[in-house]
Every structure is written in structure tokens, then in C-alpha cells.
Amino acid sequence: MQRRIIANPKAALAQARQLLASDPAAAEAQARNLLAANPDHPATLRVLGGALRRLGKLADARVAEHRALEASTRNPGHRAAAQALQSGDAARAHALLRGLLADDDSDVLALTMLGLQAANLREFEIAEPLLRRAVAEAPDEVASRTALAELFNQSKRPALALAELDSLDPEIAGTEPVQSLRAEALSGLGRLEEELAILERLAAINAPHVIRYGLRIGHVLRALGREEEAIAMYRAITSQHPAEGTSWWSLANLKTFAFDDADIATMEAGLAVPAMPVQNLIRLNFALGKAYEDRREAQQSFAYYAEGNRLRTTIATYDPLMIGEWTDRNIALFTAPFFAARAGHGAPARDPIFIIGMQRSGSTLVEQILASHPAIEGTAELNDIPNLVRQLGETAARANQRFEDYFPALDADQLCRLGETYLDTSRISRTTDRALFTDKMPNNWMQIGLIHTILPNARIIDVRRDPMSCCFSNWKQLYARGLDHSNTLETMGRYYADYVRLMRHFDAVTPGLVHRVIYDDLVDDVEGEVRRLLAHLDVPFDPACLSFHSNARAVRTISAGQVRKPINRDGIGQWQMFEQWLDPLKPALGDTLENWRT
């Protein structure tokens, strides 16, 4: 049977696409007519795939969608974009990909490439719709779906990542790259035993290349409290790769490990290796800083910490005015009249306990104490509030508004839905039916106003440590990503001062909302402070809270090793050995240097 000649293929393709939802059989026929004249036209193949999928012909749909992708890879425009990405010409690649999408907004390859480019720049709000569209156009294409899963992992939404991976064909789901992504998602969900099983299986496949999965295995073992096994794994890497800085810093970051003379010599030799990546130099410097600090050789220790931080400033920028201005805007927005006008709004749930404050303040210790109570589940540093704030910011931006203009206009139903959204997304991280749960994201101190508005019955615990100890401890801590305020003593001090300033505001406008735990007081009177804390939470005292170090739960913060030991004064006053070099910190703290408790 002879197919009819189509005078205007572009209009016919648009018509076929419109028919997909209402008459997929007609869309299929139209697409096949078009393909008779141009068998490898990617957009037409995608329409054919969509029609076949709607008609239940899934195997044929996969063939059509895969043919479309293969045809795109032969396109000179896609090849030019790929070459631009490989050569580091991001601007040219972006322009080429945008041009391809202007011609065909269903171009799966261009959508995926542009989405990956945005994700690599951590522009998740741009990347996500691109990758979602790619997946919608070709649901069985592995590259776009795994790219979307990776984006969800990067943006701290592991449940969504796992859902994408679960939808893959079992044969594809069992491949090494997908299993590696799956392990990362399980880590984000706190399912560490499952994560470890996958990583150990992948490591066995890749033996003897221990570095490929060894670091991740060591980190999981550490979180599970299996410290000796973690040390052995890190040691296995240093024996094969003596200049590899991540393994040395991982040993230092245990906080309980002591380096010997040979270790120090090996790390110092690593600093002299030519063309060493700056990230590796940073890790070696911080590890050496910790090694000499443990030996109480303060001058040498400080020099290495200072060099590590100097190198950090070469690859990360931080503007202290941003946090200062955010604090100002929060103080202006969240007033006593603001809360009074919204009394009774938000979700009424009482189960969340937010533990906020500075990093290195003792918040993991307080979390471990509370998680030892039979009525309280300890989860982790949840990203649900930051994700909610990011989404609200994106919504406000689309309306050409700032957050502080958009948020006050939300009505009671909208505020309640936001609270319920938090409860729904955080529920994924809960594994028990305990009445209360902790969310120990320290940086939520910046979101107390939002938290109290959408979850008015949630409890908030501010764990505070004296500024010199806290700021110095942060400055000498190498964080995986973010927290760039800790790169200099000055910006660390200003950050701490802004935190105290905002806490003072909420103490004034919402008296009693925030319960404060002073780390030094907790160390001096554990039972008394724990009883006071539990009373604030309206739960009875339980002696298990005093045996927190016996709790076998996984701990995924840098204090994992420390909270598995009885409380002690080891961390108090460590800064004093370095005081002669800490002068830049003191003026940055302002009046909080002395008046930091309230």
C-alpha cells in the first residue's frame, strides 16, 4: 500500500504530536507516514514511540525511542555540543544545546546534556525540569533517568532518586553505575547496612582497585560505629596510594585516631608531589594539622590548618554580607505581630524536634542523648526544610518577588500544606513508630521563623558552645561541601555573631520557643541538663539518655566516634593552645565574645 505524500512535514509532525493524547492510533499512522520519507528523523521517532506506548505496545515503543536517541547522536549539532563540553567550553555547549531545543523541544539527548550541565553547576532548579522532560519523552532511556536520579541524590532528595532507579529494567538496575547510584540514595535515607552490602559487592568486582569504593565503605563503617574496620579500609588505600589525601583526612576526621611518625612523613611527602590537585593538597594539610595538634605542636599544627584554609579560599568564595542581610530580613519579617496574626495556622503536629545551632557545638551529642529515649527517634541532618525553603524561593522568583514578600502572603491553608509537606517528606527518614523524632540540621537556625509558622507546635533546641571553642573548631574542620564561612577566622566569627543575633530576636518575640542547651553546662551536669531538656519536650526522664554512648544507631556526622564514648571535657578549651594566632576572630565576634549565652 502506497503511503500518501505529505506536503508540509513540520505541520504534520505537530499534528501527530497533538493527536498523542486523544487518538494515539492516528498519531502512530501519521508518524509512520512521515518516517516513510525520513526514517531517522528523531522527533518523529519520539512521536511514534509515544503513540506506541499509549497503545500498550511497549517493546515497539522502546525500539522507536532508542532509534530516536541514536539518530540524535549522529547529528552534527549534538556532536558539536559534546565536543564543546569535553573541551571545557561551557558557554558554546549551552548555546548549541539551547539551539537544538529551540528547533525540537522534545530532543531527549539535548535535554539530558543540558540538564547534566546545569546539575554539574548545582543549578538544580534549572536541571530538574530538563531531565524530567527527557524522562517523559523516553521513559526507558537509561541515561536520562539515571541523570535525574543523580540530580536527586545531589540535591538531597534520596527517596526520589531511589524511585527513579526502581523503575529501571532489572537487568539495567543491576549494572555497576546504577548500583553505585542506588548505594548513594540508600545512604541518604539512612539505610546504611543496605548501602554497605552494595558497596562491598562492587568493591569485590573491582578488586584490587580498593580506592574505587574503599573510601565510601570506610565512611559507612565509621557511621555504623565499626571504627577499626573503617581504619583498616582507609589504611588499605594509603598503602596503595600514599599521597591520596581523602583517606588521610578520613583517618584524622575520626577524631580518635593518632598518626605515627611514618604517617606524618608520608603525608608531608605527598605535599611535594608535582601537579597535585588543590583538593588533595587541602586534605593533606588538614590531616597534618590534626596530626600535629594531637602532638600539641601548636605552631606547626596552626600552619597546616592555615594553609589548608588558604587553599580553600582559592576554590570557594563566601560573602559574609549574605548571611548578615538574611538575618536582618528575618528579624524584620518575623515579629511578634506576624506570629500573632497567624496563631493557629500551620500543621498542628507535635512530633518534630529541631536541633539547631553551629556545627561543632555538641548538637550530635544532644541528638544521641534524645535518640536514646524510647519515645524519640533520631533521624539525621535532614534536608527537608532547606529543600522547602529553596522551592519557596523558586516560586517567589517566578513571581518576581523575594521570599520575605512572598511568604507573608500565604494563607492558613497554604501554611498548613507546607507543614504537612515537611511531615510527609521527613517521614521517609523515620524507621520506627516512636512519638517524636529529631531533625538535626544545624543550619536550620536560619529558618526558625518559617519552621514556627508552618509547624507551630514543633520543639526547637539550640545547642550552643562558647564562641572561641566553636569557631576555632569549625575553622580547623574540613567540610565536604559548603560551610565556606569557616574558611577564615573573620568570616567564621561574623557567622557566629549573626547566629546569636537571630536567636536573641526569637527569644524576644517568641519567649520560650527555643530551648537552649549550653555545651559546657551539659558536660558539667549531664543529668541535670538532660532532665531540663526532657521536661521542655514533655517526655519523662529515662536513664537510657545517660547511657547514650551505648546506643548502636548509625551516626552520619563528623562526631560519630565522639558520641560513642562517655561524655568528657576533651573538647573544652582546645583553642587556648592556639590563642596567639586567633586575634582576627575576636573583633569579628563583637559583643558575642563575652555575651554569648543569651
Coordinates of C-alpha atoms in Angstrom, one line a residue:
M1 CA 0.0 0.0 0.0
Q2 CA 1.4 3.3 -1.1
R3 CA 1.8 6.0 1.7
R4 CA 0.5 9.4 0.9
I5 CA 2.9 12.3 0.2
I6 CA 2.9 14.9 3.0
A7 CA 3.3 18.4 1.7
N8 CA 4.2 20.0 5.0
P9 CA 6.1 17.6 7.2
K10 CA 6.6 20.1 10.0
A11 CA 2.9 20.8 10.3
A12 CA 2.1 17.1 10.0
L13 CA 4.6 16.3 12.9
A14 CA 3.0 19.0 15.1
Q15 CA -0.5 17.5 14.3
A16 CA 0.8 14.0 15.2
R17 CA 2.1 15.2 18.5
Q18 CA -1.3 16.9 19.2
L19 CA -3.0 13.5 18.5
L20 CA -0.9 11.6 21.0
A21 CA -3.3 12.2 24.0
S22 CA -6.6 12.0 22.1
D23 CA -6.0 9.4 19.3
P24 CA -2.7 7.6 19.6
A25 CA -3.6 5.3 16.7
A26 CA -3.9 8.2 14.4
A27 CA -0.7 9.7 15.8
E28 CA 1.0 6.4 15.0
A29 CA -0.3 6.4 11.5
Q30 CA 0.8 10.0 10.9
A31 CA 4.3 9.3 12.3
R32 CA 4.7 6.2 10.1
N33 CA 3.8 8.3 7.1
L34 CA 6.4 10.8 8.0
L35 CA 9.0 8.2 8.6
A36 CA 8.5 6.7 5.2
A37 CA 10.1 9.8 3.8
N38 CA 12.6 10.4 6.6
P39 CA 13.2 7.1 8.5
D40 CA 15.7 8.5 11.0
H41 CA 14.0 11.8 12.0
P42 CA 14.4 11.9 15.8
A43 CA 11.3 13.9 16.7
T44 CA 9.1 11.7 14.5
L45 CA 10.5 8.6 16.1
R46 CA 9.7 10.0 19.5
V47 CA 6.1 10.7 18.5
L48 CA 5.9 7.1 17.2
G49 CA 7.3 5.9 20.5
G50 CA 4.8 7.9 22.5
A51 CA 1.9 6.7 20.4
L52 CA 3.0 3.0 20.7
R53 CA 3.5 3.4 24.5
R54 CA -0.1 4.8 24.8
L55 CA -1.4 1.8 22.7
G56 CA 0.4 -0.6 25.1
K57 CA 3.0 -1.7 22.5
L58 CA 5.9 -1.1 25.0
A59 CA 8.5 -3.2 23.2
D60 CA 7.9 -1.4 19.9
A61 CA 7.9 1.9 21.8
R62 CA 11.3 1.3 23.3
V63 CA 12.7 0.5 19.8
A64 CA 11.4 3.7 18.4
E65 CA 12.6 5.8 21.3
H66 CA 16.1 4.2 21.2
R67 CA 16.3 4.8 17.4
A68 CA 15.5 8.5 18.0
L69 CA 18.3 8.7 20.5
E70 CA 20.8 7.0 18.2
A71 CA 19.8 9.3 15.4
S72 CA 20.4 12.3 17.6
T73 CA 23.9 11.1 18.4
R74 CA 24.7 11.2 14.7
N75 CA 23.5 14.8 14.4
P76 CA 26.3 17.4 13.8
G77 CA 24.7 19.8 16.3
H78 CA 24.8 17.3 19.1
R79 CA 28.3 16.2 18.3
A80 CA 29.5 19.8 18.3
A81 CA 27.8 20.4 21.7
A82 CA 29.5 17.2 23.1
Q83 CA 32.9 18.4 21.8
A84 CA 32.4 21.8 23.4
L85 CA 31.6 20.2 26.8
Q86 CA 34.7 18.0 26.5
S87 CA 36.9 20.9 25.7
G88 CA 35.5 22.9 28.7
D89 CA 33.7 25.5 26.5
A90 CA 30.5 25.5 28.6
A91 CA 29.1 28.7 27.0
R92 CA 29.3 27.3 23.5
A93 CA 27.8 24.0 24.6
H94 CA 25.0 25.7 26.3
A95 CA 24.2 27.9 23.2
L96 CA 24.3 24.8 20.9
L97 CA 22.0 22.8 23.1
R98 CA 19.6 25.7 23.5
G99 CA 19.5 26.0 19.7
L100 CA 18.7 22.3 19.3
L101 CA 15.9 22.6 21.8
A102 CA 14.5 25.7 20.0
D103 CA 14.2 23.5 16.9
D104 CA 12.8 20.5 18.8
D105 CA 11.8 20.9 22.5
S106 CA 11.4 17.1 22.8
D107 CA 15.0 16.4 21.9
V108 CA 15.9 13.8 24.6
L109 CA 19.7 14.0 24.1
A110 CA 19.8 17.8 24.2
L111 CA 17.5 17.8 27.3
T112 CA 19.7 15.3 29.0
M113 CA 23.0 17.0 28.1
L114 CA 21.7 20.5 29.1
G115 CA 20.3 19.1 32.3
L116 CA 23.6 17.4 33.2
Q117 CA 25.4 20.6 32.5
A118 CA 23.1 22.6 34.9
A119 CA 23.3 19.8 37.5
N120 CA 27.1 19.9 37.5
L121 CA 26.9 23.6 38.2
R122 CA 24.5 22.7 41.1
E123 CA 21.7 24.7 39.3
F124 CA 19.2 22.1 40.3
E125 CA 16.1 24.2 39.7
I126 CA 17.2 24.5 36.0
A127 CA 18.3 20.9 35.6
E128 CA 15.3 19.2 37.1
P129 CA 12.6 20.2 34.5
L130 CA 15.0 19.5 31.7
L131 CA 15.7 16.0 32.9
R132 CA 12.1 15.3 33.9
R133 CA 11.1 16.2 30.3
A134 CA 13.7 13.9 28.9
V135 CA 12.4 11.0 31.0
A136 CA 8.8 11.8 30.0
E137 CA 9.8 11.7 26.3
A138 CA 11.7 8.4 26.6
P139 CA 10.8 6.6 29.9
D140 CA 13.1 3.6 29.2
E141 CA 16.2 5.5 28.2
V142 CA 18.8 4.8 30.9
A143 CA 21.0 7.9 30.6
S144 CA 18.2 10.5 31.2
R145 CA 16.7 8.5 34.1
T146 CA 20.0 7.9 35.8
A147 CA 20.9 11.6 35.3
L148 CA 17.6 12.5 37.0
A149 CA 18.3 10.1 39.9
E150 CA 21.8 11.5 40.3
L151 CA 20.4 15.0 40.4
F152 CA 18.0 13.9 43.2
N153 CA 21.0 12.5 45.1
Q154 CA 23.0 15.7 44.6
S155 CA 20.1 17.8 45.8
K156 CA 19.5 15.7 48.9
R157 CA 16.3 14.0 47.8
P158 CA 17.3 10.3 48.0
A159 CA 13.7 8.9 48.1
L160 CA 13.1 10.4 44.7
A161 CA 16.4 9.1 43.4
L162 CA 15.5 5.6 44.6
A163 CA 12.1 5.8 42.9
E164 CA 13.7 6.6 39.6
L165 CA 16.2 3.7 39.9
D166 CA 13.5 1.3 41.0
S167 CA 11.7 2.0 37.7
L168 CA 14.6 0.7 35.6
D169 CA 14.6 -2.7 33.9
P170 CA 16.1 -5.2 36.4
E171 CA 19.0 -6.0 34.1
I172 CA 20.0 -2.3 33.8
A173 CA 19.3 -1.8 37.5
G174 CA 21.9 -4.4 38.3
T175 CA 24.7 -2.7 36.5
E176 CA 27.6 -1.1 38.4
P177 CA 26.8 2.6 37.7
V178 CA 23.2 2.2 38.7
Q179 CA 24.1 0.1 41.8
S180 CA 26.5 2.8 42.8
L181 CA 23.8 5.5 42.5
R182 CA 21.5 3.2 44.5
A183 CA 24.0 2.9 47.3
E184 CA 24.2 6.7 47.4
A185 CA 20.4 7.0 47.7
L186 CA 20.3 4.4 50.4
S187 CA 23.0 6.4 52.3
G188 CA 20.8 9.5 52.1
L189 CA 17.9 7.5 53.6
G190 CA 20.0 6.2 56.4
R191 CA 19.8 2.6 55.2
L192 CA 23.4 2.1 55.8
E193 CA 23.5 -1.7 56.0
E194 CA 22.0 -2.0 52.6
E195 CA 24.4 0.6 51.3
L196 CA 27.3 -1.3 52.7
A197 CA 26.2 -4.6 51.1
I198 CA 26.1 -3.0 47.7
L199 CA 29.4 -1.2 48.0
E200 CA 31.2 -4.4 49.3
R201 CA 29.8 -6.3 46.3
L202 CA 31.0 -3.6 43.9
A203 CA 34.4 -3.5 45.6
A204 CA 34.8 -7.2 45.1
I205 CA 34.1 -6.8 41.4
N206 CA 36.7 -4.1 41.2
A207 CA 39.4 -5.7 43.3
P208 CA 42.3 -5.0 43.7
H209 CA 41.5 -1.3 43.0
V210 CA 40.5 -0.6 46.5
I211 CA 40.2 3.2 46.1
R212 CA 37.2 3.0 43.8
Y213 CA 34.8 2.0 46.6
G214 CA 37.1 1.8 49.6
L215 CA 36.5 5.4 50.8
R216 CA 32.8 5.0 50.7
I217 CA 32.9 1.7 52.5
G218 CA 35.2 3.3 55.2
H219 CA 32.7 6.1 55.6
V220 CA 29.8 3.7 56.1
L221 CA 31.7 1.6 58.6
R222 CA 32.5 4.7 60.5
A223 CA 28.9 5.8 60.6
L224 CA 27.9 2.3 61.8
G225 CA 30.4 2.5 64.7
R226 CA 32.8 -0.1 63.2
E227 CA 35.8 2.1 63.6
E228 CA 38.6 -0.5 63.5
E229 CA 37.2 -1.8 60.2
A230 CA 37.0 1.8 58.9
I231 CA 40.6 2.4 59.8
A232 CA 41.7 -0.8 58.1
M233 CA 39.9 0.3 54.9
Y234 CA 41.4 3.8 54.9
R235 CA 44.8 2.2 55.6
A236 CA 44.4 -0.1 52.7
I237 CA 44.0 3.0 50.5
T238 CA 47.0 4.8 51.9
S239 CA 49.2 1.8 51.4
Q240 CA 48.3 1.7 47.7
H241 CA 48.1 5.5 47.2
P242 CA 50.3 7.2 49.8
A243 CA 49.7 10.7 48.5
E244 CA 45.8 10.3 48.3
G245 CA 44.6 13.0 50.7
T246 CA 41.0 11.9 51.3
S247 CA 42.0 8.7 53.1
W248 CA 44.4 10.6 55.3
W249 CA 41.9 13.2 56.2
S250 CA 39.3 10.5 56.8
L251 CA 41.6 9.0 59.4
A252 CA 42.1 12.4 61.0
N253 CA 38.4 13.0 60.9
L254 CA 37.7 10.0 63.1
K255 CA 38.9 12.3 66.0
T256 CA 40.2 9.3 67.8
F257 CA 43.0 8.2 65.6
A258 CA 46.7 9.0 66.3
F259 CA 49.2 9.3 63.4
D260 CA 52.7 8.0 63.9
D261 CA 56.0 9.5 62.6
A262 CA 55.8 7.4 59.4
D263 CA 52.3 8.6 58.6
I264 CA 53.3 12.3 59.0
A265 CA 56.4 11.8 56.8
T266 CA 54.2 10.2 54.1
M267 CA 51.7 13.0 54.2
E268 CA 54.4 15.7 54.1
A269 CA 56.0 13.9 51.1
G270 CA 52.5 13.9 49.4
L271 CA 52.5 17.7 49.6
A272 CA 55.6 17.8 47.4
V273 CA 54.2 15.6 44.6
P274 CA 54.1 17.7 41.4
A275 CA 50.8 18.9 39.9
M276 CA 48.8 17.7 42.9
P277 CA 45.1 18.8 42.6
V278 CA 44.3 21.5 45.1
Q279 CA 41.6 19.5 46.8
N280 CA 44.1 16.8 47.6
L281 CA 46.5 19.4 49.0
I282 CA 43.8 20.8 51.2
R283 CA 43.0 17.4 52.6
L284 CA 46.7 16.6 53.3
N285 CA 47.1 20.0 55.1
F286 CA 44.1 19.5 57.3
A287 CA 45.2 15.9 58.2
L288 CA 48.7 17.2 59.1
G289 CA 47.1 20.0 61.1
K290 CA 45.3 17.4 63.2
A291 CA 48.4 15.2 63.5
Y292 CA 50.5 18.0 64.9
E293 CA 47.6 19.2 67.1
D294 CA 47.4 15.8 68.7
R295 CA 51.1 16.1 69.5
R296 CA 50.5 19.5 71.0
E297 CA 52.9 21.1 68.5
A298 CA 50.7 24.2 68.1
Q299 CA 52.7 26.3 65.7
Q300 CA 53.2 23.6 63.1
S301 CA 49.6 22.5 63.5
F302 CA 48.2 26.0 63.0
A303 CA 50.4 26.5 59.9
Y304 CA 49.0 23.4 58.2
Y305 CA 45.4 24.4 59.1
A306 CA 46.0 27.9 57.9
E307 CA 47.4 26.7 54.6
G308 CA 44.5 24.3 54.1
N309 CA 42.1 27.1 54.7
R310 CA 44.0 29.5 52.4
L311 CA 43.8 26.9 49.6
R312 CA 40.0 26.5 50.3
T313 CA 39.6 30.3 49.7
T314 CA 41.1 29.8 46.2
I315 CA 38.3 27.5 45.1
A316 CA 35.4 28.8 47.1
T317 CA 34.0 32.3 47.6
Y318 CA 32.0 33.4 50.6
D319 CA 30.3 36.8 51.1
P320 CA 29.5 37.3 54.8
L321 CA 27.1 40.1 53.9
M322 CA 24.7 37.5 52.5
I323 CA 24.1 35.9 56.0
G324 CA 24.1 39.3 57.7
E325 CA 21.4 40.5 55.3
W326 CA 19.4 37.3 55.6
T327 CA 19.5 37.8 59.4
D328 CA 18.3 41.4 59.0
R329 CA 15.4 40.3 56.8
N330 CA 14.3 37.6 59.1
I331 CA 14.3 40.0 62.1
A332 CA 12.3 42.5 60.1
L333 CA 9.8 39.8 58.9
F334 CA 9.2 37.5 61.8
T335 CA 7.9 39.9 64.5
A336 CA 5.5 39.3 67.4
P337 CA 2.6 40.7 65.4
F338 CA 3.5 38.4 62.5
F339 CA 3.1 35.3 64.6
A340 CA 0.1 36.7 66.5
A341 CA -1.7 37.2 63.1
R342 CA -1.0 33.6 62.2
A343 CA -1.9 31.9 65.5
G344 CA -3.5 28.5 64.9
H345 CA -2.1 28.4 61.3
G346 CA 0.3 25.7 60.1
A347 CA 0.2 21.9 60.7
P348 CA -0.6 21.1 64.3
A349 CA 1.8 18.1 64.6
R350 CA 4.0 17.9 67.7
D351 CA 6.4 15.2 66.7
P352 CA 9.3 17.1 65.1
I353 CA 12.2 18.2 67.4
F354 CA 14.6 20.6 65.5
I355 CA 18.1 20.6 66.8
I356 CA 19.8 23.8 65.5
G357 CA 22.9 25.8 66.1
M358 CA 26.5 25.9 64.9
Q359 CA 28.4 22.9 63.6
R360 CA 30.8 21.6 66.2
S361 CA 28.6 22.8 69.0
G362 CA 27.6 19.5 70.6
S363 CA 24.4 19.0 68.5
T364 CA 25.2 15.4 67.6
L365 CA 25.7 14.7 71.3
V366 CA 22.3 16.1 72.1
E367 CA 20.8 14.2 69.3
Q368 CA 22.3 11.0 70.5
I369 CA 21.0 11.6 74.1
L370 CA 17.5 12.2 72.8
A371 CA 17.7 9.2 70.4
S372 CA 18.4 7.0 73.4
H373 CA 14.9 7.9 74.8
P374 CA 12.3 5.3 74.0
A375 CA 9.8 8.0 72.8
I376 CA 12.2 9.8 70.5
E377 CA 13.7 8.6 67.1
G378 CA 16.9 10.1 66.0
T379 CA 17.0 10.6 62.2
A380 CA 19.8 12.7 60.7
E381 CA 20.7 16.1 59.3
L382 CA 17.5 16.2 57.2
N383 CA 17.4 18.4 54.1
D384 CA 13.6 18.7 54.1
I385 CA 13.5 22.3 55.5
P386 CA 16.3 23.6 53.2
N387 CA 14.5 21.9 50.2
L388 CA 11.2 23.6 51.2
V389 CA 12.9 27.0 51.5
R390 CA 14.6 26.5 48.1
Q391 CA 11.3 25.6 46.5
L392 CA 9.6 28.6 48.1
G393 CA 12.4 30.8 46.8
E394 CA 12.0 29.5 43.3
T395 CA 8.2 30.1 43.4
A396 CA 8.7 33.6 44.7
A397 CA 11.4 34.3 42.0
R398 CA 9.0 33.2 39.2
A399 CA 6.5 35.8 40.6
N400 CA 9.3 38.4 40.6
Q401 CA 9.2 38.5 44.4
R402 CA 11.7 38.0 47.2
F403 CA 10.9 35.3 49.9
E404 CA 10.1 37.9 52.5
D405 CA 7.5 39.4 50.2
Y406 CA 6.0 36.1 49.1
F407 CA 5.9 34.2 52.3
P408 CA 3.7 36.6 54.4
A409 CA 1.0 36.5 51.7
L410 CA 0.4 32.7 52.2
D411 CA -2.9 31.9 53.7
A412 CA -3.7 29.4 56.5
D413 CA -4.4 26.5 54.1
Q414 CA -1.1 27.1 52.3
L415 CA 0.9 27.3 55.5
C416 CA -0.8 24.1 56.7
R417 CA 0.1 22.4 53.5
L418 CA 3.7 23.4 53.8
G419 CA 3.9 21.9 57.3
E420 CA 2.3 18.7 56.0
T421 CA 4.7 18.6 53.2
Y422 CA 7.6 18.7 55.6
L423 CA 6.0 15.9 57.7
D424 CA 5.5 13.8 54.5
T425 CA 9.0 14.2 53.1
S426 CA 10.7 13.7 56.5
R427 CA 8.6 10.6 57.2
I428 CA 10.8 8.8 54.7
S429 CA 13.7 9.1 57.1
R430 CA 11.8 7.6 60.0
T431 CA 12.1 3.9 60.7
T432 CA 10.2 3.5 63.9
D433 CA 6.8 4.4 65.3
R434 CA 8.2 6.5 68.2
A435 CA 6.1 9.5 69.0
L436 CA 8.8 12.1 68.4
F437 CA 11.7 12.5 66.0
T438 CA 14.7 14.7 65.7
D439 CA 15.8 16.8 62.7
K440 CA 19.4 17.8 63.4
M441 CA 20.2 20.2 60.6
P442 CA 22.3 22.8 62.3
N443 CA 21.8 25.5 59.7
N444 CA 18.0 25.5 60.3
W445 CA 18.8 28.3 62.8
M446 CA 18.3 30.5 59.7
Q447 CA 14.8 29.1 59.2
I448 CA 13.3 29.3 62.7
G449 CA 10.7 31.8 61.6
L450 CA 9.5 29.6 58.8
I451 CA 9.5 26.5 61.0
H452 CA 7.5 28.1 63.7
T453 CA 5.0 29.4 61.2
I454 CA 4.3 26.1 59.4
L455 CA 4.8 23.8 62.4
P456 CA 3.8 25.9 65.4
N457 CA 3.9 23.0 67.9
A458 CA 7.4 21.7 66.9
R459 CA 10.1 22.0 69.5
I460 CA 13.3 23.8 68.8
I461 CA 16.6 23.0 70.6
D462 CA 19.5 25.5 70.2
V463 CA 22.8 23.8 71.2
R464 CA 25.4 26.4 71.9
R465 CA 29.1 26.3 72.6
D466 CA 31.4 29.2 73.6
P467 CA 32.4 31.2 70.6
M468 CA 36.2 30.7 70.8
S469 CA 35.9 26.9 71.0
C470 CA 33.1 26.7 68.5
C471 CA 34.6 29.0 65.9
F472 CA 38.1 27.6 66.1
S473 CA 36.8 24.0 65.9
N474 CA 34.9 25.0 62.7
W475 CA 37.9 26.7 61.2
K476 CA 40.1 23.6 61.6
Q477 CA 37.4 21.3 60.3
L478 CA 37.4 20.4 56.6
Y479 CA 33.8 20.1 55.4
A480 CA 32.9 18.1 52.3
R481 CA 31.0 20.9 50.7
G482 CA 29.6 24.3 51.6
L483 CA 30.1 26.0 55.0
D484 CA 32.6 28.3 53.3
H485 CA 32.1 30.8 56.2
S486 CA 34.6 28.6 58.1
N487 CA 37.4 29.2 55.6
T488 CA 38.7 32.3 57.6
L489 CA 38.6 33.2 61.2
E490 CA 37.0 36.6 60.4
T491 CA 34.1 35.2 58.4
M492 CA 33.6 32.4 61.0
G493 CA 33.3 34.9 63.8
R494 CA 30.8 37.1 61.8
Y495 CA 28.7 34.0 61.1
Y496 CA 28.6 33.0 64.8
A497 CA 27.6 36.6 65.7
D498 CA 24.8 36.6 63.2
Y499 CA 23.5 33.3 64.5
V500 CA 23.4 34.7 68.1
R501 CA 21.8 37.9 66.9
L502 CA 18.9 36.0 65.3
M503 CA 18.5 33.7 68.3
R504 CA 18.2 36.8 70.5
H505 CA 15.5 38.1 68.3
F506 CA 13.4 35.0 68.6
D507 CA 14.0 34.8 72.3
A508 CA 12.5 38.3 72.4
V509 CA 9.4 37.9 70.1
T510 CA 8.6 34.2 70.9
P511 CA 9.8 33.7 74.6
G512 CA 10.2 30.1 75.4
L513 CA 10.0 28.8 71.8
V514 CA 13.7 27.9 71.7
H515 CA 15.2 25.8 74.5
R516 CA 18.9 26.4 74.8
V517 CA 21.5 23.7 75.8
I518 CA 24.9 25.1 76.7
Y519 CA 27.5 22.5 75.9
D520 CA 29.8 23.4 78.8
D521 CA 26.8 23.1 81.2
L522 CA 25.9 19.7 79.7
V523 CA 29.4 18.4 80.3
D524 CA 29.4 19.7 83.9
D525 CA 26.0 18.4 84.8
V526 CA 24.8 15.8 82.4
E527 CA 21.8 14.5 84.3
G528 CA 20.5 17.9 85.3
E529 CA 20.7 19.3 81.8
V530 CA 19.1 16.2 80.3
R531 CA 16.2 16.4 82.8
R532 CA 15.7 20.0 81.9
L533 CA 15.7 19.2 78.2
L534 CA 13.3 16.3 78.5
A535 CA 11.0 18.4 80.6
H536 CA 10.9 21.0 77.9
L537 CA 9.9 18.3 75.4
D538 CA 7.1 17.0 77.8
V539 CA 8.6 13.5 78.0
P540 CA 9.6 11.7 81.2
F541 CA 13.2 11.2 82.2
D542 CA 14.7 7.9 81.1
P543 CA 18.1 6.7 82.4
A544 CA 18.9 5.4 78.9
C545 CA 19.6 9.0 77.9
L546 CA 22.6 9.0 80.3
S547 CA 24.0 5.9 78.5
F548 CA 23.8 7.5 75.1
H549 CA 27.2 6.2 74.2
S550 CA 25.9 2.6 74.3
N551 CA 23.3 3.4 71.6
A552 CA 24.2 1.4 68.4
R553 CA 22.3 3.7 66.0
A554 CA 24.1 4.9 62.9
V555 CA 25.6 8.4 63.2
R556 CA 26.5 10.1 60.0
T557 CA 28.2 13.3 61.2
I558 CA 31.8 14.1 61.9
S559 CA 31.2 13.5 65.6
A560 CA 30.3 9.8 65.1
G561 CA 33.2 8.5 67.1
Q562 CA 33.0 11.0 69.9
V563 CA 29.3 10.3 70.8
R564 CA 30.1 6.6 71.2
K565 CA 32.2 7.5 74.3
P566 CA 31.0 8.7 77.7
I567 CA 30.8 12.5 78.0
N568 CA 34.1 14.2 78.8
R569 CA 35.8 17.6 78.8
D570 CA 38.3 16.8 76.0
G571 CA 36.8 19.3 73.6
I572 CA 36.7 22.2 76.0
G573 CA 39.3 24.9 75.7
Q574 CA 41.2 23.3 72.8
W575 CA 41.5 26.8 71.2
Q576 CA 43.7 28.1 74.1
M577 CA 46.8 26.4 72.8
F578 CA 46.4 28.4 69.6
E579 CA 45.3 31.7 71.2
Q580 CA 48.2 33.8 70.0
W581 CA 47.1 33.2 66.3
L582 CA 43.4 33.8 66.9
D583 CA 43.3 37.6 67.1
P584 CA 41.3 38.0 63.9
L585 CA 38.5 36.0 65.4
K586 CA 37.8 38.2 68.4
P587 CA 36.8 41.5 66.8
A588 CA 34.6 39.6 64.3
L589 CA 32.6 38.1 67.2
G590 CA 31.8 41.6 68.6
D591 CA 29.8 41.5 71.8
T592 CA 29.1 37.8 71.5
L593 CA 32.7 37.1 72.5
E594 CA 31.6 37.8 76.1
N595 CA 27.8 37.7 75.9
W596 CA 27.2 34.5 74.0
R597 CA 25.0 32.5 76.4
T598 CA 21.9 34.6 75.8

